[in-house]
Amino acid sequence: MGDKVMDLLKSKLDKAHLKKLETINNKHVNEFLKKVITLCHPKDVYVCDGSDRDVKDIKDQSLAHGEERKLKWEGHTIHFDGYYDQARDKENTKFLVSENVNFDPNLNQTDRKKGLAELNEIFKGIMKDHTLYVLFFCLGPTDSRFSLPALQITDSTYVAHSEILLYRQGYEQFKKLKGSASADFFRFLHSEGELEGNVSKDIEKRRVYIDVEENIVYSVNTQYGGNTLGLKKLAMRLAINKGYREGWLTEHMFLMGVNGPGKRKGYFTGAFPSLCGKTSTSMLPGETIVGDDIAYLRIIKDKVHAVNVEKGMFGIIDGVNEKDDPILWKVLNRPYEVIFSNVLITEENLPFWKGKDPHIPEKGFNHSGQWYLGKTDSKDNEIPPAHKNARFTVSLDTLENVDENLDNPKGVEVAGIIYGGRDSDTSVPVEESFDWAHGIVTKGAALESETTAATLGKVGIRKFNPMSNLDFLSIPIGAYVEHNLKFGKKVSKPPRIYSVNYFLKDDQGNFLNSKTDKSIWIKWMAWRCHNDVKGIKTPTGIIPLYEDLKDLFKKVLDRNYTQDDYIKQFTVRIPENLAKIERVVNIYKKKVADAPQIIFKLLEEQKKRLLDAQNKMGDYISPLDLPPVDK
Ligand code: SPV
Ligand code: MN
């Protein structure tokens, strides 16, 4: 068997590439590659060992194929995804589930045998005109308890190049696996399929199928990063399942350092659905970034530690501007290595996106082809210059605010966990939970958010999204919540849990917060974690005292924060909070067969506190009328 595998590989790979595989000497890698070659018939095979030479080859080939084009600044390139391939395709992203397995009906799935047969058909001969790239990466820092080796096979140089920017090289780690009896690494197979004008043509055969039994994800006939970058949201689904079995967490979270008085720094993770301010929070001025999208959390010596699974950023570019995003601005407007996707190329060969400049170009080239102001698509919708979900990809080490612990194998100790969503009428801008279980249930598991452009479909509809992780769950929702609850109970002093809401509006529909206020909420949370400030107890948690915020606004933003603003932002909205509890309880009752009882218990207690307060003080309670807490 082994010999047959090597014979096939010898016939398909030239000597130099074969040698790179032989050095790794892993039969699971070889067997998987043989299967893929036999199925997909690539024209040739490129094995990337992560060396500067190989990395350069891949970037050069991406330009030569036209998957990326050069922009004006050295190092800047642009890639386009097809017009209908601009976001994660939730409908066609499915778990492959074996007949006898009882899988949560809330998670999109298909019969494993049928799914594999369908993939077999779709992948057959699909790479006949393409080079197949084999890449080795490591999820999490290398040489760490958090490290997970990952093998990416793709025929897209854009995917390969993006992953080189986004993930740590794992060739050395694969060498160390030598002789291991099991295929204890994640595998990702991607093909962009046939191209037309450099974009995937057979979009109706776009599939992302996840096989948690074998730790393999298949992605085909798509290019958009969220569907194709194996180590991003595809690996996340596998890692959630693995962490569940092994007692650790994979979360849709940024990870950042928040500077307190003196040299004190506290680390926070934050889970927000896509397009809700996750990246901009992790990039707040004066603080440091470890990661902006995915974190692994493990317990080390009675403390919760976290790492960034990635080492780069696949960030949303919409709205990025010089004033609000000075650090990103520099990277996006000087000669750094950046892959732009789905922005407009102007006549000066510069990228353009909404928010870059008030002056909108009259014409250019974008994801719809040649573009001019007023151009409409087949459904008569006006095509904006850049897609709302247009992105930039950079390595975090190009950012001047990158945290010193990015690659620390131990990760960083987590002081606080934040949950945030797009919520126009219910939650206050920042609030601390009473304890771990209260936070996990009422802030994490009860999270809702108004939809955005990061997935295909309508925007502006309130959606249930526990821990912002619903799209990526590979275990039943109830089990996932329970797993979170248990995780915090294993340590004597778990991180504090917060909610934030940047999207609260008044009755007239005006936002009650400005973009920069985020800095204040995060500083307040850091102060709270160190017992520097007291708070006010409301039926739903602990909120800041006016004086502390006033002090922080002055110190951090040099702004006078008025009591009037405070009252508007921190008024407890009882009817909206009650309605939210009802919605969430209903979902857990009707849809989540395995919902732990504690969810109902804690939500019921919260409801009772809200009703008591309503009886005494009415529907809308000013924070000034509520009592401060002792600690
Ligand atoms: C998100 O949508 O949450 C992202 C981008 O971080 S994607 O890779 O599409 O998931
Ligand atoms: Mn994300």
XYZ file of C-alpha atoms and ligand atoms in Angstrom:
642
model
C 0.000 0.000 0.000
C 2.699 2.437 1.125
C 4.750 1.696 -1.967
C 1.825 2.245 -4.273
C 1.271 5.630 -2.696
C 4.892 6.599 -3.209
C 4.879 5.281 -6.771
C 1.963 7.503 -7.635
C 3.552 10.499 -5.943
C 6.860 9.833 -7.715
C 5.084 9.813 -11.041
C 3.320 13.112 -10.340
C 5.861 15.212 -8.450
C 9.192 16.438 -9.677
C 12.224 15.571 -7.598
C 12.502 18.754 -5.566
C 8.882 18.641 -4.463
C 8.973 14.934 -3.768
C 12.014 15.478 -1.564
C 10.070 17.952 0.569
C 7.425 15.306 1.139
C 9.983 12.613 1.859
C 11.557 14.843 4.495
C 8.228 15.005 6.284
C 7.810 11.272 5.872
C 4.215 11.120 7.029
C 2.141 8.391 5.497
C -1.122 10.144 6.302
C -0.010 13.200 4.362
C 1.110 11.025 1.470
C -2.049 8.957 1.366
C -4.292 11.985 1.466
C -2.313 13.653 -1.275
C -2.482 10.533 -3.405
C -6.260 10.441 -3.013
C -6.558 14.072 -4.003
C -4.290 13.700 -7.013
C -6.182 10.635 -8.190
C -9.485 12.436 -7.852
C -8.657 15.948 -9.033
C -5.996 15.301 -11.713
C -3.900 18.402 -11.193
C -1.527 19.385 -13.964
C 1.334 19.402 -11.447
C 2.046 19.547 -7.737
C 3.895 22.172 -5.717
C 4.920 21.303 -2.169
C 5.630 24.416 -0.098
C 8.094 24.017 2.761
C 7.538 27.550 4.007
C 10.978 28.736 2.872
C 11.374 32.258 1.509
C 11.995 30.758 -1.917
C 8.745 28.778 -1.958
C 6.736 31.665 -0.554
C 8.089 33.958 -3.243
C 7.282 31.380 -5.942
C 3.673 31.220 -4.811
C 3.270 34.990 -4.795
C 4.864 35.270 -8.231
C 2.618 32.543 -9.583
C -0.453 34.267 -8.192
C 0.413 37.357 -10.218
C 1.325 35.308 -13.268
C -2.021 33.426 -13.177
C -3.956 36.622 -12.644
C -5.513 35.539 -9.342
C -3.870 38.643 -7.944
C -2.823 41.833 -9.675
C -0.275 44.396 -8.642
C -1.455 47.733 -7.354
C 0.496 50.958 -7.283
C 2.289 50.475 -3.965
C 5.003 47.853 -3.763
C 3.635 44.772 -1.982
C -0.008 45.659 -2.585
C -2.002 43.219 -4.667
C -5.696 42.774 -5.331
C -7.837 39.700 -5.764
C -11.466 39.549 -6.886
C -14.051 36.992 -5.910
C -16.979 36.424 -8.252
C -19.928 38.809 -8.093
C -22.018 36.176 -6.304
C -19.149 34.850 -4.210
C -18.631 37.755 -1.823
C -19.405 36.192 1.562
C -19.703 32.956 3.466
C -22.222 30.650 1.838
C -24.154 29.388 4.837
C -26.662 27.454 2.791
C -24.071 25.276 1.107
C -21.867 24.854 4.165
C -22.806 21.526 5.704
C -21.592 18.913 8.105
C -21.269 15.388 6.783
C -23.163 13.278 9.273
C -23.145 9.476 9.397
C -26.440 7.639 9.517
C -26.250 6.550 13.133
C -25.133 9.923 14.495
C -27.638 12.175 16.183
C -26.577 15.658 15.083
C -28.181 18.920 16.232
C -30.914 19.713 13.671
C -30.081 23.424 14.054
C -26.782 22.827 12.272
C -26.817 22.530 8.501
C -25.977 18.975 7.519
C -26.176 16.262 4.928
C -25.847 12.512 4.963
C -22.145 11.705 5.019
C -22.208 9.056 2.305
C -24.335 11.170 0.003
C -22.227 14.248 0.656
C -18.981 12.419 -0.061
C -20.469 10.972 -3.252
C -21.543 14.448 -4.335
C -18.069 15.808 -3.626
C -16.512 12.948 -5.536
C -18.461 13.988 -8.598
C -17.709 17.672 -8.218
C -13.990 17.224 -7.560
C -13.478 14.691 -10.373
C -10.801 16.082 -12.691
C -11.448 19.580 -11.375
C -7.761 20.570 -11.247
C -6.843 19.404 -14.716
C -5.520 22.788 -15.774
C -4.312 23.796 -12.333
C -1.273 23.341 -10.158
C -2.042 21.775 -6.818
C -0.329 23.426 -3.853
C 0.453 21.536 -0.665
C 1.007 23.758 2.367
C 1.817 22.984 5.992
C 0.680 25.295 8.754
C 0.222 25.456 12.476
C -2.946 26.724 14.148
C -1.927 28.636 17.257
C 1.691 29.413 18.155
C 4.247 26.758 17.257
C 5.804 24.508 19.909
C 2.929 25.113 22.226
C 0.177 23.170 23.968
C -2.167 25.107 21.729
C -0.502 24.066 18.435
C -2.586 22.116 15.948
C -0.930 21.073 12.696
C -2.934 21.660 9.534
C -2.468 20.550 5.959
C -3.908 22.744 3.215
C -4.280 21.492 -0.316
C -5.552 24.054 -2.795
C -5.320 24.950 -6.455
C -5.648 28.641 -5.691
C -2.552 30.766 -5.320
C -4.724 33.445 -3.711
C -5.737 30.990 -0.977
C -2.130 29.837 -0.573
C -0.770 33.391 -0.427
C -3.489 34.524 2.001
C -2.773 31.634 4.339
C 0.930 32.384 4.234
C 0.085 35.849 5.565
C -2.504 34.609 8.043
C -0.982 31.482 9.606
C 2.236 30.260 11.128
C 4.309 27.931 9.011
C 4.029 24.295 10.087
C 6.496 22.408 7.921
C 8.868 21.899 10.857
C 6.019 20.722 13.027
C 4.946 18.164 10.456
C 8.491 16.842 10.444
C 8.151 16.288 14.178
C 4.979 14.242 13.665
C 7.095 11.681 11.860
C 6.010 8.155 12.498
C 2.841 9.184 14.309
C 0.298 6.424 14.085
C -2.744 8.613 13.625
C -3.575 11.417 11.236
C -3.711 13.843 14.119
C -3.858 16.960 12.022
C -6.567 18.873 10.208
C -6.854 18.505 6.449
C -8.345 20.991 4.011
C -8.990 20.378 0.363
C -9.977 23.332 -1.760
C -10.488 23.831 -5.462
C -11.645 27.073 -6.987
C -12.907 24.994 -9.906
C -13.026 26.203 -13.449
C -12.281 29.894 -13.761
C -13.822 32.487 -16.009
C -12.188 35.893 -15.870
C -10.179 34.588 -12.896
C -13.250 33.855 -10.777
C -14.983 30.560 -9.972
C -17.430 29.806 -12.736
C -19.557 26.937 -11.375
C -20.916 28.852 -8.458
C -24.063 26.717 -8.324
C -21.784 23.817 -7.451
C -20.190 25.759 -4.587
C -19.884 23.487 -1.553
C -18.195 23.632 1.835
C -18.547 20.224 3.512
C -17.129 19.489 6.928
C -16.239 15.991 7.995
C -15.674 16.045 11.754
C -15.197 12.283 11.800
C -12.007 12.549 9.784
C -11.051 16.154 10.498
C -11.261 17.057 6.815
C -12.995 20.028 5.205
C -13.781 20.189 1.493
C -14.382 23.490 -0.256
C -15.068 23.835 -3.952
C -16.121 26.271 -6.691
C -15.587 29.299 -4.510
C -12.809 31.754 -3.757
C -14.125 34.045 -0.995
C -11.830 33.636 2.034
C -14.522 32.671 4.521
C -15.373 29.694 2.296
C -11.879 28.742 1.217
C -9.172 29.570 3.752
C -9.093 26.181 5.417
C -7.414 27.384 8.568
C -9.948 30.130 9.185
C -13.611 29.285 9.633
C -13.267 25.732 8.320
C -10.672 24.727 10.908
C -12.688 26.556 13.510
C -15.512 24.087 13.125
C -13.154 21.151 13.527
C -11.441 22.770 16.506
C -14.724 23.425 18.338
C -15.454 19.729 18.119
C -11.949 18.733 19.195
C -11.920 21.206 22.083
C -15.267 19.881 23.267
C -13.859 16.375 23.476
C -10.649 17.570 25.137
C -11.912 20.237 27.536
C -10.840 23.524 25.925
C -12.570 26.250 23.920
C -12.420 27.535 20.343
C -14.114 30.917 20.169
C -14.969 33.577 17.585
C -12.978 36.099 19.583
C -10.405 38.827 19.269
C -7.640 38.918 21.833
C -6.113 42.200 22.989
C -4.033 43.824 25.684
C -5.569 46.768 27.541
C -3.181 49.157 29.240
C -4.084 50.240 32.733
C -2.406 52.691 35.085
C 1.345 52.204 35.468
C 2.652 49.329 33.372
C -0.328 47.124 34.133
C -1.825 45.279 31.183
C -4.928 43.084 31.172
C -5.908 40.789 28.322
C -9.439 40.608 26.979
C -11.126 38.345 24.498
C -14.212 39.536 22.661
C -16.819 37.661 20.652
C -18.836 39.654 18.144
C -20.667 38.504 15.028
C -19.103 39.613 11.746
C -19.197 43.346 10.987
C -20.049 44.391 14.555
C -16.810 46.117 15.555
C -14.661 43.153 16.512
C -11.583 44.174 14.540
C -11.908 47.854 15.389
C -12.085 47.024 19.096
C -8.965 44.880 18.886
C -7.232 47.818 17.145
C -8.192 50.509 19.643
C -5.608 53.286 19.901
C -3.257 52.925 22.853
C -3.919 49.204 23.284
C -2.242 46.162 21.713
C -3.593 43.472 19.416
C -2.966 39.749 19.720
C -5.706 38.703 17.318
C -8.935 39.887 15.739
C -10.957 36.777 14.905
C -10.357 33.369 16.488
C -8.946 32.347 19.863
C -8.258 29.063 21.606
C -8.722 29.108 25.379
C -7.173 26.570 27.708
C -6.652 26.265 31.410
C -3.049 26.419 32.526
C -2.272 26.277 36.253
C -5.698 27.401 37.405
C -5.810 30.329 34.968
C -7.575 30.786 31.652
C -5.028 31.378 28.888
C -5.727 32.288 25.283
C -3.852 32.436 21.991
C -4.579 33.829 18.593
C -5.087 30.889 16.269
C -3.851 33.116 13.436
C -0.971 35.517 12.905
C -2.629 37.795 10.399
C -5.783 39.699 9.761
C -8.484 39.230 7.104
C -10.163 42.481 7.962
C -13.146 44.377 6.668
C -12.046 47.473 4.820
C -15.418 49.230 4.573
C -15.238 52.477 6.507
C -11.514 52.304 7.310
C -10.280 55.898 7.409
C -7.228 57.892 8.386
C -8.741 59.475 11.483
C -10.372 56.457 13.120
C -7.910 53.797 11.998
C -4.475 55.448 11.878
C -2.453 52.243 12.191
C -4.358 50.317 9.551
C -4.357 53.387 7.383
C -0.583 53.414 7.254
C -0.388 49.775 6.263
C -3.050 50.218 3.589
C -1.473 53.317 2.084
C 2.249 52.551 2.092
C 4.385 49.807 0.594
C 3.552 46.857 2.868
C 2.471 43.369 1.882
C -1.324 43.562 1.608
C -3.855 41.559 -0.391
C -6.937 43.660 -1.031
C -10.074 41.870 -2.083
C -13.212 43.197 -3.747
C -12.348 46.872 -3.548
C -12.287 49.181 -6.577
C -9.127 49.677 -8.622
C -8.988 53.314 -9.641
C -7.447 54.708 -12.806
C -4.312 55.455 -10.763
C -4.123 51.733 -9.912
C -4.953 52.458 -6.293
C -7.499 50.604 -4.175
C -10.652 52.517 -3.248
C -13.263 51.633 -0.633
C -16.060 53.440 1.177
C -14.654 55.768 3.784
C -11.223 56.108 2.189
C -11.981 59.466 0.669
C -15.211 61.476 0.451
C -14.552 61.870 -3.260
C -15.880 58.749 -5.025
C -14.139 57.862 -8.306
C -16.287 57.966 -11.442
C -15.000 54.674 -12.778
C -12.614 51.827 -12.275
C -12.558 48.050 -12.046
C -14.235 46.041 -9.304
C -15.911 42.712 -8.511
C -18.483 43.465 -11.211
C -15.834 44.097 -13.918
C -15.486 47.551 -15.510
C -17.332 49.843 -13.146
C -18.806 53.352 -13.417
C -20.817 55.442 -10.999
C -24.498 54.411 -11.211
C -23.811 50.936 -12.656
C -26.550 48.458 -11.723
C -26.619 44.673 -11.584
C -29.104 42.281 -13.192
C -31.550 42.890 -10.342
C -31.314 46.643 -10.848
C -29.394 47.184 -7.617
C -26.781 49.888 -7.793
C -23.289 48.426 -7.533
C -21.126 50.285 -5.025
C -17.467 50.881 -5.887
C -16.312 48.302 -3.326
C -18.304 45.467 -1.791
C -19.391 46.014 1.811
C -17.598 42.810 2.763
C -14.410 43.792 0.879
C -11.328 42.837 2.864
C -7.624 43.352 3.353
C -5.216 40.617 4.364
C -2.041 41.459 6.265
C 0.349 39.804 8.627
C -0.066 41.197 12.148
C 3.656 41.843 12.488
C 3.307 44.728 10.033
C 1.141 46.555 12.590
C 2.822 48.855 15.072
C 0.346 47.942 17.829
C 0.999 44.204 17.688
C 1.268 42.700 21.155
C 4.566 41.268 22.341
C 2.862 37.976 23.242
C 1.481 37.186 19.794
C 3.619 34.078 19.489
C 4.014 33.243 23.156
C 3.498 29.469 23.389
C 1.722 29.899 26.727
C -0.624 32.510 25.339
C -1.798 35.259 27.677
C -3.843 35.121 30.836
C -7.398 36.296 30.206
C -8.784 38.934 32.583
C -12.122 39.459 30.887
C -14.387 38.121 28.161
C -16.658 40.409 26.167
C -19.775 39.578 24.172
C -21.125 42.117 21.724
C -23.739 42.297 19.022
C -25.674 44.744 16.899
C -28.544 45.747 19.161
C -30.431 48.961 18.539
C -32.764 48.970 21.538
C -32.002 46.661 24.458
C -28.571 46.443 26.097
C -26.563 49.277 27.621
C -23.145 50.117 26.091
C -21.204 48.151 28.699
C -22.173 45.886 31.570
C -20.497 43.317 33.806
C -22.205 40.072 34.656
C -22.693 38.963 38.261
C -20.546 35.874 37.821
C -19.322 33.333 35.247
C -22.574 31.402 34.852
C -24.659 34.585 34.704
C -22.321 35.973 32.032
C -22.226 32.819 29.919
C -26.001 32.464 30.001
C -27.364 36.015 29.835
C -24.607 37.616 27.766
C -23.019 34.792 25.741
C -25.730 32.200 25.210
C -28.428 34.877 24.878
C -26.546 36.934 22.313
C -28.572 38.283 19.419
C -27.432 40.502 16.596
C -28.957 42.338 13.687
C -27.662 40.747 10.461
C -24.913 42.267 8.287
C -23.300 41.803 4.888
C -20.705 39.246 6.025
C -22.949 36.365 5.041
C -25.234 36.101 2.040
C -28.839 37.150 2.722
C -30.920 40.033 4.067
C -29.385 42.584 6.419
C -30.922 44.168 9.541
C -32.817 41.194 10.967
C -32.295 40.229 14.622
C -30.706 36.781 14.792
C -29.909 34.531 17.724
C -26.156 33.928 17.757
C -24.825 32.328 20.957
C -21.293 33.549 21.706
C -21.227 34.852 18.073
C -20.286 31.325 17.242
C -23.480 29.842 15.814
C -22.208 29.765 12.235
C -19.231 27.675 13.299
C -20.676 25.258 15.847
C -19.968 21.610 15.196
C -21.540 20.315 18.411
C -25.111 20.753 19.644
C -25.899 24.255 20.900
C -26.839 23.039 24.378
C -23.657 21.011 24.713
C -21.654 24.038 23.623
C -23.221 26.288 26.264
C -22.728 23.615 28.903
C -19.097 23.211 27.832
C -18.565 26.951 28.325
C -20.230 26.840 31.740
C -18.029 23.966 32.852
C -14.867 25.568 31.519
C -15.095 28.571 33.854
C -15.946 26.374 36.807
C -12.636 24.575 36.511
C -10.660 27.611 37.684
C -10.892 29.267 41.080
C -11.091 32.801 39.664
C -12.574 32.779 36.155
C -12.320 35.838 33.896
C -15.086 38.398 34.346
C -17.713 38.493 31.638
C -19.033 41.657 29.968
C -21.456 42.684 27.294
C -20.953 45.695 25.061
C -23.325 47.318 22.617
C -21.984 49.906 20.175
C -25.256 50.163 18.285
C -27.794 51.424 20.804
C -30.162 54.056 19.385
C -32.593 56.597 20.775
C -36.298 56.776 19.835
C -35.479 58.771 16.718
C -33.051 56.132 15.482
C -29.868 58.081 16.268
C -26.864 56.199 17.590
C -26.261 56.995 21.242
C -22.525 56.342 21.040
C -19.730 57.659 18.910
C -17.148 55.355 17.360
C -14.422 56.358 19.805
C -16.450 55.516 22.937
C -15.291 51.904 22.658
C -11.995 52.995 24.216
C -13.824 54.075 27.346
C -15.831 50.910 27.765
C -12.743 48.750 27.463
C -10.789 50.835 29.968
C -13.694 50.626 32.385
C -13.711 46.834 32.056
C -9.959 46.734 32.697
C -10.409 48.929 35.780
C -13.196 46.674 37.022
C -11.091 43.550 36.597
C -8.529 45.106 38.917
C -11.129 46.298 41.389
C -10.204 49.931 40.692
C -13.812 51.108 40.443
C -17.227 50.314 41.830
C -20.370 49.975 39.768
C -24.146 50.147 39.907
C -26.283 47.065 40.189
C -29.113 46.754 37.673
C -31.435 43.781 37.134
C -29.175 42.646 34.276
C -25.670 43.272 35.655
C -23.263 45.921 36.882
C -22.866 49.179 34.979
C -20.402 52.069 35.427
C -20.847 54.991 37.771
C -21.175 58.322 36.010
C -18.141 59.802 37.788
C -15.853 57.012 36.619
C -16.899 57.394 33.000
C -16.583 61.156 33.200
C -13.075 60.693 34.500
C -12.212 58.185 31.767
C -13.689 60.290 28.945
C -11.558 63.204 30.108
C -8.361 61.180 30.552
C -8.555 59.023 27.445
C -10.422 61.127 24.900
C -10.217 64.597 26.464
C -13.971 64.871 26.181
C -16.570 66.194 28.592
C -19.036 63.434 29.173
C -22.388 64.786 30.266
C -24.772 63.279 32.746
C -27.453 63.586 30.123
C -25.511 61.309 27.741
C -24.902 58.891 30.568
C -28.590 58.671 31.447
C -29.605 58.116 27.827
C -27.010 55.406 27.298
C -27.383 53.573 30.598
C -31.118 53.745 31.217
C -32.344 50.229 31.920
C -34.911 49.406 29.255
C -37.199 46.958 31.008
C -39.735 46.089 28.267
C -36.986 45.467 25.715
C -35.033 43.313 28.158
C -38.139 41.301 29.015
C -38.900 40.803 25.326
C -35.371 39.610 24.740
C -35.632 37.044 27.537
C -38.859 35.774 26.079
C -37.326 35.402 22.603
C -34.258 33.625 23.935
C -36.182 31.302 26.257
C -38.422 30.374 23.356
C -35.494 29.483 21.166
C -33.898 27.313 23.838
C -37.227 25.678 24.644
C -38.330 25.009 21.100
C -35.123 24.560 19.165
C -32.400 23.413 21.515
C -33.267 19.902 22.606
C -30.256 19.611 24.890
C -30.483 23.068 26.513
C -29.060 22.899 30.047
C -31.656 23.760 32.711
C -29.466 26.478 34.154
C -30.214 28.608 31.073
C -33.911 28.715 32.016
C -33.153 29.159 35.696
C -30.851 32.152 35.239
C -33.064 33.804 32.626
C -36.080 33.320 34.872
C -34.218 34.953 37.765
C -33.260 37.850 35.514
C -36.868 38.210 34.414
C -37.962 38.343 38.040
C -35.429 41.067 38.839
C -36.658 43.051 35.837
C -40.317 42.670 36.824
C -39.618 43.675 40.433
C -37.788 46.767 39.246
C -40.567 47.563 36.797
C -43.148 47.367 39.585
C -41.173 49.754 41.729
C -39.745 52.169 39.192
C -41.495 51.835 35.828
C -40.394 50.793 32.355
C -37.295 52.939 31.969
C -35.002 53.309 34.948
C -32.344 55.972 35.140
C -28.995 54.625 36.355
C -28.919 57.480 38.851
C -31.859 55.904 40.668
C -30.087 52.594 41.196
C -27.777 51.675 44.098
C -23.988 51.432 43.791
C -22.424 48.072 44.664
C -19.685 47.629 47.238
C -17.242 45.958 44.904
C -16.379 36.639 9.627
O -17.257 36.791 8.772
O -16.622 36.393 10.815
C -14.969 36.764 9.243
C -14.653 36.688 7.848
O -14.122 36.836 10.080
S -14.895 35.104 7.252
O -13.610 34.571 6.938
O -15.749 35.235 6.095
O -15.536 34.298 8.288
Mn -14.928 36.181 12.001
